[in-house]
Backbone as CSV, one residue per row, in Angstrom:
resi,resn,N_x,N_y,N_z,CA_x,CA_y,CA_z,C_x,C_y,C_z
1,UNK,-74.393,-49.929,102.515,-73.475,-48.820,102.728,-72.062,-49.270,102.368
2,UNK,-71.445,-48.077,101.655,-70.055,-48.633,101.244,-69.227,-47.430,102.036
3,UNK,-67.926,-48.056,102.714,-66.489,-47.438,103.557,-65.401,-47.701,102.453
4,UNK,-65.046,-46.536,102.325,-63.404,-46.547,101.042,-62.977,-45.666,102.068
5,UNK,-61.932,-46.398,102.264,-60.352,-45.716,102.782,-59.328,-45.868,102.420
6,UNK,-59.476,-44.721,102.732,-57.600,-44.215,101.852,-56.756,-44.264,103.225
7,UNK,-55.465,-44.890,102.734,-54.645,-44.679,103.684,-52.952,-44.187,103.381
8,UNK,-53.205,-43.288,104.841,-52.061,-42.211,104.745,-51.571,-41.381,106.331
9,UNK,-50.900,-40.645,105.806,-50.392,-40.298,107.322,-50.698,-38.838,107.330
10,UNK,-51.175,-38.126,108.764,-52.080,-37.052,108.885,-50.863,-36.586,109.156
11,UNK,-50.887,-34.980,108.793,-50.177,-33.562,108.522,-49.493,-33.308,107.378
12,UNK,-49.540,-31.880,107.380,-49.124,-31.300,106.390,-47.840,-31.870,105.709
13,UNK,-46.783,-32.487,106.670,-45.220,-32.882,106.376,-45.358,-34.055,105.288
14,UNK,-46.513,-34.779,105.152,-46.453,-36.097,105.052,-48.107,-36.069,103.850
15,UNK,-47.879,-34.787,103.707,-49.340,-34.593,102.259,-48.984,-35.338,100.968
16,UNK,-47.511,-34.893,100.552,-47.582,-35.385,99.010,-46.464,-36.281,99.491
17,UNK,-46.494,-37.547,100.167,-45.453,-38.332,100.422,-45.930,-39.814,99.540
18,UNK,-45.166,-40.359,99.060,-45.959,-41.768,98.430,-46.871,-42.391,98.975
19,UNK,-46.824,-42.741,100.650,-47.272,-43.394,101.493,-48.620,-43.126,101.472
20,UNK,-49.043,-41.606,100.846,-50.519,-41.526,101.285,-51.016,-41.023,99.890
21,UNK,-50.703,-42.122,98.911,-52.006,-41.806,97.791,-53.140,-42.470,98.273
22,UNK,-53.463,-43.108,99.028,-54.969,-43.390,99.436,-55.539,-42.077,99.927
23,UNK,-54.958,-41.181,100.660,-55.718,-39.881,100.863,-55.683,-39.173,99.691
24,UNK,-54.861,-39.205,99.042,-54.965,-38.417,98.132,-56.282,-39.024,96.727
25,UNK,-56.249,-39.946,97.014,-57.807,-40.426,95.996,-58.637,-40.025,96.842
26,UNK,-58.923,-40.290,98.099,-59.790,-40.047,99.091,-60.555,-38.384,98.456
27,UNK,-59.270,-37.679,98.853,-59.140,-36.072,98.509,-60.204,-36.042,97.462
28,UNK,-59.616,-36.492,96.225,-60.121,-36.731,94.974,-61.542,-37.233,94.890
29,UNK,-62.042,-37.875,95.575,-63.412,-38.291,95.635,-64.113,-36.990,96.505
30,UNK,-64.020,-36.594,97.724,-64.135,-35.882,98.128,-64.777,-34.769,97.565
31,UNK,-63.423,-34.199,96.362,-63.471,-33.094,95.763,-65.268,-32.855,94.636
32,UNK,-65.772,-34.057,94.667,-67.176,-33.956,94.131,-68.107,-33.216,94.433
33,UNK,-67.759,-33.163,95.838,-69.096,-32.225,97.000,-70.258,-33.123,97.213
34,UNK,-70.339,-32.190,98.338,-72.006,-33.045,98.981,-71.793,-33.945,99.537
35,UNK,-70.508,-34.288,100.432,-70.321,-35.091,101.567,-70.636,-34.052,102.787
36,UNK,-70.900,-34.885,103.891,-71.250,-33.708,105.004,-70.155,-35.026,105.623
37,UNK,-69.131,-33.821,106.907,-68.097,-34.227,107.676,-69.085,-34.683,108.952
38,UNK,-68.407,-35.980,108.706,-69.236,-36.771,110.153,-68.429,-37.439,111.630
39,UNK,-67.304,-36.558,110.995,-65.818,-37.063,112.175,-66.237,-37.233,113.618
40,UNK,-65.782,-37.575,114.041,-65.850,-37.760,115.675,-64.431,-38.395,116.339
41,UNK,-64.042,-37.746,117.199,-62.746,-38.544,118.365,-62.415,-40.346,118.289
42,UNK,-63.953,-40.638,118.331,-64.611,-42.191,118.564,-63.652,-43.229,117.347
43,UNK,-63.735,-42.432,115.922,-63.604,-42.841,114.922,-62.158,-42.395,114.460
44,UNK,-61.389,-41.609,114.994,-59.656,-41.747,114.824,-59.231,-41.137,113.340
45,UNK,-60.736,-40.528,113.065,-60.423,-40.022,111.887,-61.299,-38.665,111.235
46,UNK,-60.818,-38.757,109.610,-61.997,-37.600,109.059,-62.746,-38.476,108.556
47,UNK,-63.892,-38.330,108.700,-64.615,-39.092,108.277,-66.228,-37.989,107.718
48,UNK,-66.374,-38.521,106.135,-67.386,-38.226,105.121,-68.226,-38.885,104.682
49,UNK,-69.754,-38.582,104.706,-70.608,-39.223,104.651,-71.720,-38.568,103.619
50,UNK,-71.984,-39.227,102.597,-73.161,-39.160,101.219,-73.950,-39.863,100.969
51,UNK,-75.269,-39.830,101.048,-75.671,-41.091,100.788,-75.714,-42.331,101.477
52,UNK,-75.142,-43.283,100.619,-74.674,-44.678,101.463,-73.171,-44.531,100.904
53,UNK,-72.834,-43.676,100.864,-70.834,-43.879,101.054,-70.660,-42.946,102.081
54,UNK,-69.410,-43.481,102.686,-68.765,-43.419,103.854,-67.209,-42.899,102.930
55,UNK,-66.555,-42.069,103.184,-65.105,-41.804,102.914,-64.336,-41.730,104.079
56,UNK,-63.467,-42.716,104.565,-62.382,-42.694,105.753,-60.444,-41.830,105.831
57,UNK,-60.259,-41.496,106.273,-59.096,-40.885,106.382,-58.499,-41.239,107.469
58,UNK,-58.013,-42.457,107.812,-57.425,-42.197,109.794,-56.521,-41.362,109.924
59,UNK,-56.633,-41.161,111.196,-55.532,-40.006,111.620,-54.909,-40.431,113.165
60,UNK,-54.813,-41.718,112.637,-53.732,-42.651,113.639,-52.511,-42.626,113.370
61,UNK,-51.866,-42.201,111.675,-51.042,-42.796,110.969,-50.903,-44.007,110.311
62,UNK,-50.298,-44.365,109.940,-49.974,-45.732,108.773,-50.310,-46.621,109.706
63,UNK,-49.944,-47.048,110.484,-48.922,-48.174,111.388,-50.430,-49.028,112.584
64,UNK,-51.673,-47.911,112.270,-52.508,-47.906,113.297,-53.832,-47.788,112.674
65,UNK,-53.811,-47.797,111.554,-55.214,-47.472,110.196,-56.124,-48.476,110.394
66,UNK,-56.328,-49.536,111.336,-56.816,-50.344,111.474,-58.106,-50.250,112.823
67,UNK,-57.395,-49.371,113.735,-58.141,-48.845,114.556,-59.166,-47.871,114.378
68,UNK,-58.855,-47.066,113.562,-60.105,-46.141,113.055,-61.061,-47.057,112.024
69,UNK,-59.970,-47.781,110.835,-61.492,-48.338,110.094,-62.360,-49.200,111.534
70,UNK,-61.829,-50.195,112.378,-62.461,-50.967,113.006,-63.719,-49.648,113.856
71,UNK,-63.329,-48.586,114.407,-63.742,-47.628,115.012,-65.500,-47.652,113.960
72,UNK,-65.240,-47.621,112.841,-66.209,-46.814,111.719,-66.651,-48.319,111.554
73,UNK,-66.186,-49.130,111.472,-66.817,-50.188,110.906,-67.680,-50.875,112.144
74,UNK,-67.604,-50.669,113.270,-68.297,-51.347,114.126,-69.721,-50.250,114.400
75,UNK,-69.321,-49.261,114.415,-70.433,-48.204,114.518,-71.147,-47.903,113.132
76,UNK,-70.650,-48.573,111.591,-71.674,-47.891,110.554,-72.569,-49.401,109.908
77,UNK,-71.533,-50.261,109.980,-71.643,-51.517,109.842,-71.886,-51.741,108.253
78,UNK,-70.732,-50.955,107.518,-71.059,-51.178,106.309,-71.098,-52.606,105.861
79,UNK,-71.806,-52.781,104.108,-71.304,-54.058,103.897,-70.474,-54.292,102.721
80,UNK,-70.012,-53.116,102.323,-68.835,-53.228,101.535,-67.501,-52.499,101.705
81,UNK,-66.515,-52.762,102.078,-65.371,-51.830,102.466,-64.193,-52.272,101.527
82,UNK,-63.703,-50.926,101.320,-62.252,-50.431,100.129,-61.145,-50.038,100.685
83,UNK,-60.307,-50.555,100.551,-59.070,-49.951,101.278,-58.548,-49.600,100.392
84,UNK,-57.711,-48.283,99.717,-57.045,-47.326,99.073,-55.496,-47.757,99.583
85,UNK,-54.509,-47.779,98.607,-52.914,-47.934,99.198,-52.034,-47.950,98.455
86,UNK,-50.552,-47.775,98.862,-49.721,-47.335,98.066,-48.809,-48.726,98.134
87,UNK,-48.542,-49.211,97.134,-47.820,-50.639,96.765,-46.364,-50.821,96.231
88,UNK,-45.445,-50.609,97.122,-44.312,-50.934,96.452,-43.797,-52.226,95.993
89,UNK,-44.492,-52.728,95.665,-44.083,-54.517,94.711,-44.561,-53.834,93.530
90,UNK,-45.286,-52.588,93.023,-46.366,-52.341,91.867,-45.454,-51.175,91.095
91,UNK,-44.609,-51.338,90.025,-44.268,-49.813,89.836,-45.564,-48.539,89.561
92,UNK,-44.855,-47.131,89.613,-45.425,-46.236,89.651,-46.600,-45.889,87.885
93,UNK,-47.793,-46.192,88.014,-48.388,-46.299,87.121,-49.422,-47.622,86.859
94,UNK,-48.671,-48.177,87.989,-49.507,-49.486,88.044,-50.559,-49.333,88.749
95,UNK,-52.102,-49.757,88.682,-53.117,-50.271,89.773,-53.840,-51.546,89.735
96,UNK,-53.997,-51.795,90.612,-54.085,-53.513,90.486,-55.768,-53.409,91.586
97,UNK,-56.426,-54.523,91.844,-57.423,-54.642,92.845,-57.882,-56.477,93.130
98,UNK,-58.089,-55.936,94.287,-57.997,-57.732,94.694,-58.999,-57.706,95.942
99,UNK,-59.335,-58.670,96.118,-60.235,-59.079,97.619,-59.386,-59.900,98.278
100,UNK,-59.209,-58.930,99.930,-58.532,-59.985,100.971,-56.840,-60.344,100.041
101,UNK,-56.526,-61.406,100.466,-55.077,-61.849,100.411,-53.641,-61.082,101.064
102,UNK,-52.966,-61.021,101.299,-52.054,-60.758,102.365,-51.503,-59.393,102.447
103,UNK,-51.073,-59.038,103.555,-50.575,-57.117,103.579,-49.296,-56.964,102.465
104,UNK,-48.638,-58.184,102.075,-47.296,-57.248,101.156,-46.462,-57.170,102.000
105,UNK,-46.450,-57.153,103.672,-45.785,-56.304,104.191,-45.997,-54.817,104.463
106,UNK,-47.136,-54.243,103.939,-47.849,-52.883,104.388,-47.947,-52.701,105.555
107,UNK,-47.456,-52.296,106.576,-47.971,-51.774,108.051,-49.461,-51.503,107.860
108,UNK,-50.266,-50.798,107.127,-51.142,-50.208,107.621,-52.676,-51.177,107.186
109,UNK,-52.101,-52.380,105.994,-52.561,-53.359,105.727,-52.606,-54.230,106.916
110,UNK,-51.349,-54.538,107.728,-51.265,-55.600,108.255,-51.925,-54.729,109.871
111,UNK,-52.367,-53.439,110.464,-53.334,-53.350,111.119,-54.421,-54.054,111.073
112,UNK,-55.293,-53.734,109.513,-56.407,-53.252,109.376,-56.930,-55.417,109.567
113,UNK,-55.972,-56.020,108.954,-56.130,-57.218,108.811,-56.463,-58.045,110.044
114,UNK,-55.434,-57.098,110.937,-55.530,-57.799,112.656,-56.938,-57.824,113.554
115,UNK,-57.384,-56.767,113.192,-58.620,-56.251,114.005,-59.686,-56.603,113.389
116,UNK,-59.903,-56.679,111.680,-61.271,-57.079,110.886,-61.176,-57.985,109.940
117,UNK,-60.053,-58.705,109.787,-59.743,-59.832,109.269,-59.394,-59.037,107.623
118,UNK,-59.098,-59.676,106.581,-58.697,-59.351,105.420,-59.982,-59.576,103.955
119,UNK,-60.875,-59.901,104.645,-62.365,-60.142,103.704,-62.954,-58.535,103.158
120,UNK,-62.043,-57.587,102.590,-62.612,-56.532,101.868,-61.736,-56.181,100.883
121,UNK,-62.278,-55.306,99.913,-61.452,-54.583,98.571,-60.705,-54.344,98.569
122,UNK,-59.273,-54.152,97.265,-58.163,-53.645,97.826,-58.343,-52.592,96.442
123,UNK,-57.745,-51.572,96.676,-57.090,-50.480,95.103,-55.731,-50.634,95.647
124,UNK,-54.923,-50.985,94.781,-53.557,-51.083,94.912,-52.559,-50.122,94.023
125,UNK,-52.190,-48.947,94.625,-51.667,-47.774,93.265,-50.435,-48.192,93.858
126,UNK,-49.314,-48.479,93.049,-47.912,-48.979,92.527,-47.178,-47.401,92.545
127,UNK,-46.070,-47.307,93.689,-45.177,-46.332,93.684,-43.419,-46.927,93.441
128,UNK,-43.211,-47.951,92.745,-42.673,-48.109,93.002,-41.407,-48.494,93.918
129,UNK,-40.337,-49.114,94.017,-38.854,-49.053,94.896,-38.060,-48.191,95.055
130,UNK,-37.147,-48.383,95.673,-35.702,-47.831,95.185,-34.592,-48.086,96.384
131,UNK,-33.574,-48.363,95.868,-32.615,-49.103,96.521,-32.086,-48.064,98.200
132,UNK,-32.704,-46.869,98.648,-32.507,-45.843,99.475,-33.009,-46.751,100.835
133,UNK,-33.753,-47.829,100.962,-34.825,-47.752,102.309,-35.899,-47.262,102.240
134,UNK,-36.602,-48.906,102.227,-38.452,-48.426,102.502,-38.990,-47.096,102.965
135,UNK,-38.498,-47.172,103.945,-38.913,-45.755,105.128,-38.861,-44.364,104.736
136,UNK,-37.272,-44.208,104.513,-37.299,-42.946,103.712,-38.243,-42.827,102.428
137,UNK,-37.925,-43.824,101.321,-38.732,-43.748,100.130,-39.748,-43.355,100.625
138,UNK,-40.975,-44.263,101.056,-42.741,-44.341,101.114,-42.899,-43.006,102.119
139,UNK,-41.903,-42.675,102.818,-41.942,-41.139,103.566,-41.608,-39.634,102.270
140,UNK,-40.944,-40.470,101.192,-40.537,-39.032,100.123,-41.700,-38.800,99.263
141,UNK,-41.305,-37.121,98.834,-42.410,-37.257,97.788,-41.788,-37.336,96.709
142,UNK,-43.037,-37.193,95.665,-43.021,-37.593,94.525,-42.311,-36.715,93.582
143,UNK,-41.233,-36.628,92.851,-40.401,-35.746,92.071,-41.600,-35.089,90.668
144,UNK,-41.519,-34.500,90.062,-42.202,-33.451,89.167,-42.782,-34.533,87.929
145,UNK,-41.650,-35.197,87.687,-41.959,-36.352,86.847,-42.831,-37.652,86.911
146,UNK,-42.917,-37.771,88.162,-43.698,-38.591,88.880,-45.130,-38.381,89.235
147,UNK,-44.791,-37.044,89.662,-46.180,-36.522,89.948,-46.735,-36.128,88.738
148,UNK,-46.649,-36.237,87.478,-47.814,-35.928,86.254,-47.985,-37.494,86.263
149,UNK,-47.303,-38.551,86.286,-47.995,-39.719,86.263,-48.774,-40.270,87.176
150,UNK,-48.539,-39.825,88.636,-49.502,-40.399,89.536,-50.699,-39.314,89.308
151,UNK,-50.659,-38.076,89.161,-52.108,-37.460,88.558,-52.951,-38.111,87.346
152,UNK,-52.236,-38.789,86.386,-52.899,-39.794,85.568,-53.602,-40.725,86.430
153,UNK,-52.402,-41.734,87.470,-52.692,-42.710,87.946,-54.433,-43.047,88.949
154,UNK,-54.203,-41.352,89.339,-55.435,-41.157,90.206,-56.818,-40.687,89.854
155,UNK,-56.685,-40.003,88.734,-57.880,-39.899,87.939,-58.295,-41.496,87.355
156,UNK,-57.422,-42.270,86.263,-57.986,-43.377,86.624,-58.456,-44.403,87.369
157,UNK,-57.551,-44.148,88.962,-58.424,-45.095,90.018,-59.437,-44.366,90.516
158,UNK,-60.026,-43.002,90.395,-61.227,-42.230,90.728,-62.273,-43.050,90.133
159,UNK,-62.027,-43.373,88.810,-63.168,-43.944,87.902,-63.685,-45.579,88.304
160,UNK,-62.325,-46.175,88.950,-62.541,-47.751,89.330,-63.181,-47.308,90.586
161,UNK,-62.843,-46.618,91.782,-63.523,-46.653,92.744,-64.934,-46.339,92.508
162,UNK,-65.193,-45.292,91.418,-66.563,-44.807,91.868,-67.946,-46.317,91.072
163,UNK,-66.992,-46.922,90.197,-67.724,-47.773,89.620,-68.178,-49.050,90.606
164,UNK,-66.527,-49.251,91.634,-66.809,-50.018,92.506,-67.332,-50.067,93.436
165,UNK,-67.852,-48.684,93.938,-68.735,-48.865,94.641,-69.983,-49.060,94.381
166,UNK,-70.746,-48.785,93.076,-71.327,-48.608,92.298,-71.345,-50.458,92.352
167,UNK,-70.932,-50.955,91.517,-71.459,-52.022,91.414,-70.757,-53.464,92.834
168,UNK,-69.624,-53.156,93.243,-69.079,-54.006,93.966,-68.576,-55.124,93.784
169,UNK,-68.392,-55.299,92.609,-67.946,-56.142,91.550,-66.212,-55.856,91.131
170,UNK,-65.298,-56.715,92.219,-63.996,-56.423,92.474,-63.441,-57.521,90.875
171,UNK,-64.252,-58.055,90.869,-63.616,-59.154,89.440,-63.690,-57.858,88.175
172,UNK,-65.041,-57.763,87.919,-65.717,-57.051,87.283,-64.349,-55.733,86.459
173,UNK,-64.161,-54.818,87.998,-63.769,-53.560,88.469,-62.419,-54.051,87.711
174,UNK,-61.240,-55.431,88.069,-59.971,-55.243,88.329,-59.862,-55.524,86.837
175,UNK,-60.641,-56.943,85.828,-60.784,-56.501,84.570,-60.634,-55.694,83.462
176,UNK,-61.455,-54.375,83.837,-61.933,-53.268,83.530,-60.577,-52.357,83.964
177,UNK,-60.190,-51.989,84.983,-59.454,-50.805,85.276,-57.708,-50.933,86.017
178,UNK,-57.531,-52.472,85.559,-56.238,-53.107,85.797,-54.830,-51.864,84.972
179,UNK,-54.094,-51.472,85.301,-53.114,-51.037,84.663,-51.773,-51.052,85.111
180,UNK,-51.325,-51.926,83.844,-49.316,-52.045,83.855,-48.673,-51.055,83.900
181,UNK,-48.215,-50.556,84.512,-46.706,-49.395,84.277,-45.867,-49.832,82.966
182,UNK,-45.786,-48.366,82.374,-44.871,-48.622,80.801,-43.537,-48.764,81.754
């Protein structure tokens, strides 16, 4: 069984904010059909189930994404898990993928790390900086210009995730579906 989570922050205020292109691939996978909603209180989240994939959404917020995957991961006991995220060391256009190695400084990385250690997948989609403050930025959305490139950006990490789960092959995957920002 494979768990991909996207991570992002629940409500409407905070839909098209940088912080949560992991839901928004999530969304995007989603959008296939033929997941049946398997949410529960227990699990801190939305949670979708096909097959042997699992799709996670917490709805802890950023800061706490660690508690719901641990929630899902102790009760499904997958054996492959994806974490979805938005990377400001990566400019906007970039996706990168890696196993384990350190949060960046991600809050919602450095949960997930505390509670289940850092031994799973990463998709790393690159939103860029900007000299304003972390907070505000990864809280703004994406300007008109931005957003036709992260709609590129996410159709191509649709294709790495679905392969990666598919084969689980993070060398393989980052090879294959690595991309630089022009």
């Amino acid at each position: 069984m494979t768990l991909l989570v996207g991570l992002g922050n629940p409500g409407k205020e905070y839909e098209n904010t940088r912080h949560n292109v992991g839901f928004m691939l999530a969304d995007l996978l989603l959008q296939d059909g033929g997941f049946n909603n398997v949410s529960s209180t227990k699990f801190q989240g939305e949670l979708f189930k096909k097959g042997s994939l699992l799709i996670l959404k917490p709805t802890t917020f950023m800061n706490l994404s660690g508690n719901s995957l641990k929630a899902v991961n102790d009760f499904y006991k997958p054996d492959h898990i994806i974490v979805v995220h938005d990377d400001l060391d990566l400019k906007l256009g970039a996706v990168r993928f890696k196993n384990g190695g350190s949060s960046g400084g991600h809050n919602g990385i450095k949960s997930i790390d505390s509670l289940i250690g850092n031994d799973y997948d990463r998709i790393r989609i690159g939103i860029g900086r900007s000299g304003n403050g972390v907070i505000s930025y990864v809280l703004g959305e994406f300007n008109q210009e931005e957003n036709q490139k992260l709609q590129e950006v996410l159709e191509h990490s649709k294709k790495a995730a679905l392969e990666l789960i598919k084969s689980g092959d993070i060398t393989e995957i980052s090879s294959k579906f690595t991309l630089k920002a022009n």
